[in-house]
Amino acid sequence: MADWNPALYRRFEDERTRPAAELLARVPLAGATFAVDLGCGPGNSTELLVRRFAQARVVGVDNSASMLVSARERLPGAEFVESDIATWSPAPGEAPDLLFANASLQWVPDHAELLPRLFGLLAPGGVLAVQMPDNWQEPSHRLMREVARDPAWAAQIGDAERLRTPLLGITRYYDVLAPLAAEVDVWHTIYQHRMADASAIVQWLSSTGLRPFVDPLSDTLRAGFLAEYTRRIDAAYPPRADGQRLLAFPRQFIVARKADNSAP
């Protein structure tokens, strides 16, 4: 895929940051000395960590060079590292008190192995906090796949069903982490985001979920794909009483705390 577009991503920053703030509010840490934002993007979620843990060393990790440029401009006092979450580890001898992953792990494969690996990197008493979009079966994402199967675009896009890591399901994540953790908290929330029109919904998704579909296309094919997708979105999300559209956006949340082995 092409690199991420920070400006496009930030266009709906308030809506994107709300789940991160609600995830952080459920993190059971009175303080932290080392916190890591996995998939930090342009730094909006990292900023939440900096505010909550003002005395901590805060590190943002992302594999997008353009996102990291934006994050460094936003938070010059924080530390940012270009790395892939699938292989990232702290330096030898370092163990984070918090690993925070807001809307990033859905791009990383093999969750049954990934989450235990990340959890194992924590310091005693540390917390793994994860939020992931769970919208693969929503009209917004189902229509992406339907349009992608059209012969006009199918050859360039390939198998649309394989363009994002399947989520395991909230109870499966609990079962993966519960044997390892002192405490696991899981929940599911469906946000209803107010959008001005169908084009606004498409703009929201253009910086995230739509990228694997449109990035392989030429400019001409991309324009045709987006026009057809916007037409279907307009029908799937009709105007409400005030003329706004409601974009249903389910998200999964996981907070797992490691046992504190420091007590005698």
C-alpha positions as a Python dict, from the first residue, in 0.01 Angstrom:
ca = {
    (1, 'M'): (0, 0, 0),
    (2, 'A'): (99, 362, -47),
    (3, 'D'): (200, 554, 263),
    (4, 'W'): (-69, 695, 490),
    (5, 'N'): (-199, 1051, 449),
    (6, 'P'): (-185, 1230, 788),
    (7, 'A'): (-392, 1530, 672),
    (8, 'L'): (-673, 1307, 547),
    (9, 'Y'): (-659, 1098, 865),
    (10, 'R'): (-684, 1409, 1086),
    (11, 'R'): (-994, 1535, 903),
    (12, 'F'): (-1209, 1338, 1149),
    (13, 'E'): (-967, 1350, 1439),
    (14, 'D'): (-1225, 1414, 1711),
    (15, 'E'): (-1421, 1105, 1610),
    (16, 'R'): (-1104, 894, 1586),
    (17, 'T'): (-968, 1011, 1921),
    (18, 'R'): (-1287, 950, 2120),
    (19, 'P'): (-1243, 569, 2136),
    (20, 'A'): (-877, 614, 2233),
    (21, 'A'): (-977, 841, 2522),
    (22, 'E'): (-1243, 596, 2637),
    (23, 'L'): (-995, 308, 2618),
    (24, 'L'): (-736, 502, 2820),
    (25, 'A'): (-997, 588, 3084),
    (26, 'R'): (-1029, 215, 3159),
    (27, 'V'): (-654, 155, 3199),
    (28, 'P'): (-595, 63, 3566),
    (29, 'L'): (-262, 240, 3616),
    (30, 'A'): (-208, 511, 3876),
    (31, 'G'): (119, 602, 3707),
    (32, 'A'): (369, 482, 3449),
    (33, 'T'): (735, 535, 3376),
    (34, 'F'): (733, 390, 3022),
    (35, 'A'): (432, 390, 2787),
    (36, 'V'): (425, 287, 2422),
    (37, 'D'): (164, 382, 2161),
    (38, 'L'): (162, 103, 1902),
    (39, 'G'): (41, 239, 1569),
    (40, 'C'): (58, 598, 1687),
    (41, 'G'): (-41, 755, 1354),
    (42, 'P'): (-17, 1136, 1360),
    (43, 'G'): (16, 1138, 1739),
    (44, 'N'): (-342, 1206, 1849),
    (45, 'S'): (-350, 896, 2071),
    (46, 'T'): (9, 952, 2184),
    (47, 'E'): (-92, 1297, 2307),
    (48, 'L'): (-347, 1132, 2537),
    (49, 'L'): (-70, 922, 2693),
    (50, 'V'): (155, 1226, 2736),
    (51, 'R'): (-121, 1412, 2918),
    (52, 'R'): (-216, 1119, 3144),
    (53, 'F'): (141, 1013, 3229),
    (54, 'A'): (321, 1345, 3231),
    (55, 'Q'): (634, 1207, 3399),
    (56, 'A'): (662, 897, 3182),
    (57, 'R'): (879, 824, 2885),
    (58, 'V'): (627, 797, 2599),
    (59, 'V'): (722, 628, 2272),
    (60, 'G'): (509, 619, 1957),
    (61, 'V'): (562, 335, 1711),
    (62, 'D'): (437, 334, 1352),
    (63, 'N'): (549, 193, 1017),
    (64, 'S'): (441, 505, 824),
    (65, 'A'): (714, 763, 773),
    (66, 'S'): (461, 1035, 685),
    (67, 'M'): (256, 970, 999),
    (68, 'L'): (570, 990, 1212),
    (69, 'V'): (666, 1326, 1059),
    (70, 'S'): (325, 1458, 1162),
    (71, 'A'): (350, 1303, 1510),
    (72, 'R'): (694, 1456, 1573),
    (73, 'E'): (567, 1799, 1473),
    (74, 'R'): (276, 1759, 1711),
    (75, 'L'): (472, 1623, 2008),
    (76, 'P'): (838, 1727, 1983),
    (77, 'G'): (901, 1610, 2341),
    (78, 'A'): (791, 1253, 2276),
    (79, 'E'): (995, 976, 2115),
    (80, 'F'): (887, 815, 1788),
    (81, 'V'): (1019, 501, 1622),
    (82, 'E'): (952, 365, 1273),
    (83, 'S'): (881, -5, 1316),
    (84, 'D'): (628, -278, 1235),
    (85, 'I'): (406, -377, 1528),
    (86, 'A'): (433, -741, 1420),
    (87, 'T'): (803, -747, 1505),
    (88, 'W'): (854, -451, 1741),
    (89, 'S'): (1006, -510, 2084),
    (90, 'P'): (1152, -269, 2339),
    (91, 'A'): (1526, -254, 2385),
    (92, 'P'): (1678, -532, 2596),
    (93, 'G'): (1621, -469, 2963),
    (94, 'E'): (1326, -236, 2903),
    (95, 'A'): (966, -332, 2982),
    (96, 'P'): (671, -96, 2925),
    (97, 'D'): (413, -28, 3192),
    (98, 'L'): (159, 33, 2915),
    (99, 'L'): (124, -95, 2560),
    (100, 'F'): (-154, 106, 2398),
    (101, 'A'): (-287, 8, 2054),
    (102, 'N'): (-571, 224, 1927),
    (103, 'A'): (-716, 118, 1589),
    (104, 'S'): (-392, -40, 1472),
    (105, 'L'): (-385, -414, 1540),
    (106, 'Q'): (-655, -482, 1279),
    (107, 'W'): (-376, -429, 1023),
    (108, 'V'): (-147, -686, 1188),
    (109, 'P'): (-196, -1062, 1130),
    (110, 'D'): (-200, -1363, 1364),
    (111, 'H'): (-371, -1215, 1669),
    (112, 'A'): (-369, -1543, 1861),
    (113, 'E'): (11, -1516, 1864),
    (114, 'L'): (48, -1137, 1850),
    (115, 'L'): (-146, -1042, 2164),
    (116, 'P'): (27, -1292, 2395),
    (117, 'R'): (364, -1178, 2256),
    (118, 'L'): (284, -814, 2326),
    (119, 'F'): (145, -897, 2670),
    (120, 'G'): (466, -1080, 2753),
    (121, 'L'): (669, -764, 2690),
    (122, 'L'): (503, -578, 2979),
    (123, 'A'): (660, -499, 3312),
    (124, 'P'): (499, -663, 3619),
    (125, 'G'): (168, -490, 3681),
    (126, 'G'): (171, -352, 3327),
    (127, 'V'): (-131, -315, 3099),
    (128, 'L'): (-205, -403, 2738),
    (129, 'A'): (-488, -180, 2607),
    (130, 'V'): (-632, -244, 2261),
    (131, 'Q'): (-912, -94, 2055),
    (132, 'M'): (-998, -227, 1709),
    (133, 'P'): (-1270, -140, 1456),
    (134, 'D'): (-1516, -427, 1422),
    (135, 'N'): (-1694, -303, 1112),
    (136, 'W'): (-1608, -568, 851),
    (137, 'Q'): (-1977, -669, 826),
    (138, 'E'): (-2115, -314, 835),
    (139, 'P'): (-2257, -170, 510),
    (140, 'S'): (-1956, 64, 489),
    (141, 'H'): (-1716, -229, 453),
    (142, 'R'): (-1946, -486, 296),
    (143, 'L'): (-2004, -243, 8),
    (144, 'M'): (-1627, -202, -41),
    (145, 'R'): (-1603, -574, -106),
    (146, 'E'): (-1910, -580, -327),
    (147, 'V'): (-1778, -302, -550),
    (148, 'A'): (-1433, -463, -555),
    (149, 'R'): (-1582, -783, -701),
    (150, 'D'): (-1713, -593, -1004),
    (151, 'P'): (-1516, -694, -1317),
    (152, 'A'): (-1420, -331, -1371),
    (153, 'W'): (-1192, -344, -1065),
    (154, 'A'): (-1161, -706, -951),
    (155, 'A'): (-842, -791, -1142),
    (156, 'Q'): (-652, -495, -995),
    (157, 'I'): (-778, -533, -638),
    (158, 'G'): (-764, -911, -603),
    (159, 'D'): (-937, -1106, -326),
    (160, 'A'): (-1125, -842, -128),
    (161, 'E'): (-1190, -1080, 160),
    (162, 'R'): (-819, -1095, 241),
    (163, 'L'): (-751, -722, 266),
    (164, 'R'): (-776, -698, 644),
    (165, 'T'): (-691, -923, 937),
    (166, 'P'): (-1005, -1103, 1060),
    (167, 'L'): (-1081, -1026, 1423),
    (168, 'L'): (-1108, -1320, 1660),
    (169, 'G'): (-1420, -1202, 1843),
    (170, 'I'): (-1440, -1049, 2187),
    (171, 'T'): (-1477, -1378, 2378),
    (172, 'R'): (-1186, -1534, 2189),
    (173, 'Y'): (-960, -1243, 2282),
    (174, 'Y'): (-1065, -1291, 2642),
    (175, 'D'): (-976, -1661, 2622),
    (176, 'V'): (-637, -1584, 2465),
    (177, 'L'): (-535, -1340, 2739),
    (178, 'A'): (-717, -1464, 3051),
    (179, 'P'): (-472, -1749, 3126),
    (180, 'L'): (-183, -1499, 3114),
    (181, 'A'): (-334, -1200, 3294),
    (182, 'A'): (-433, -1104, 3645),
    (183, 'E'): (-738, -929, 3500),
    (184, 'V'): (-898, -894, 3156),
    (185, 'D'): (-1169, -642, 3070),
    (186, 'V'): (-1340, -667, 2729),
    (187, 'W'): (-1629, -471, 2584),
    (188, 'H'): (-1792, -376, 2256),
    (189, 'T'): (-1924, -33, 2160),
    (190, 'I'): (-2115, 82, 1853),
    (191, 'Y'): (-2056, 451, 1787),
    (192, 'Q'): (-2302, 647, 1575),
    (193, 'H'): (-2101, 917, 1405),
    (194, 'R'): (-2290, 1210, 1252),
    (195, 'M'): (-2180, 1266, 893),
    (196, 'A'): (-2294, 1548, 667),
    (197, 'D'): (-2351, 1330, 362),
    (198, 'A'): (-2237, 1020, 177),
    (199, 'S'): (-1922, 1196, 54),
    (200, 'A'): (-1820, 1266, 415),
    (201, 'I'): (-1852, 897, 497),
    (202, 'V'): (-1633, 810, 199),
    (203, 'Q'): (-1377, 1073, 301),
    (204, 'W'): (-1363, 922, 652),
    (205, 'L'): (-1297, 575, 512),
    (206, 'S'): (-1058, 690, 238),
    (207, 'S'): (-777, 735, 492),
    (208, 'T'): (-823, 390, 647),
    (209, 'G'): (-1050, 105, 537),
    (210, 'L'): (-1070, 202, 170),
    (211, 'R'): (-694, 222, 120),
    (212, 'P'): (-629, -146, 32),
    (213, 'F'): (-909, -126, -225),
    (214, 'V'): (-816, 196, -403),
    (215, 'D'): (-437, 200, -371),
    (216, 'P'): (-383, -64, -647),
    (217, 'L'): (-602, 128, -894),
    (218, 'S'): (-501, 381, -1156),
    (219, 'D'): (-638, 733, -1118),
    (220, 'T'): (-916, 663, -1368),
    (221, 'L'): (-1017, 331, -1211),
    (222, 'R'): (-997, 481, -863),
    (223, 'A'): (-1234, 760, -960),
    (224, 'G'): (-1481, 508, -1102),
    (225, 'F'): (-1459, 287, -794),
    (226, 'L'): (-1516, 577, -555),
    (227, 'A'): (-1809, 709, -759),
    (228, 'E'): (-1984, 371, -749),
    (229, 'Y'): (-1899, 319, -382),
    (230, 'T'): (-2032, 666, -292),
    (231, 'R'): (-2356, 591, -479),
    (232, 'R'): (-2407, 274, -275),
    (233, 'I'): (-2312, 446, 52),
    (234, 'D'): (-2570, 716, -20),
    (235, 'A'): (-2840, 447, -39),
    (236, 'A'): (-2713, 251, 263),
    (237, 'Y'): (-2696, 553, 497),
    (238, 'P'): (-3006, 764, 430),
    (239, 'P'): (-3053, 1112, 580),
    (240, 'R'): (-3196, 1122, 932),
    (241, 'A'): (-3454, 1371, 1057),
    (242, 'D'): (-3200, 1655, 1065),
    (243, 'G'): (-3046, 1571, 727),
    (244, 'Q'): (-2735, 1413, 880),
    (245, 'R'): (-2622, 1055, 814),
    (246, 'L'): (-2540, 818, 1101),
    (247, 'L'): (-2233, 602, 1040),
    (248, 'A'): (-2252, 301, 1272),
    (249, 'F'): (-1898, 213, 1380),
    (250, 'P'): (-1858, -94, 1608),
    (251, 'R'): (-1533, -123, 1803),
    (252, 'Q'): (-1383, -391, 2029),
    (253, 'F'): (-1194, -297, 2345),
    (254, 'I'): (-950, -511, 2546),
    (255, 'V'): (-765, -418, 2865),
    (256, 'A'): (-543, -688, 3015),
    (257, 'R'): (-337, -634, 3331),
    (258, 'K'): (-28, -835, 3415),
    (259, 'A'): (23, -965, 3768),
    (260, 'D'): (248, -754, 3986),
    (261, 'N'): (527, -991, 4091),
    (262, 'S'): (722, -732, 4286),
    (263, 'A'): (544, -803, 4616),
    (264, 'P'): (726, -1049, 4847),
}
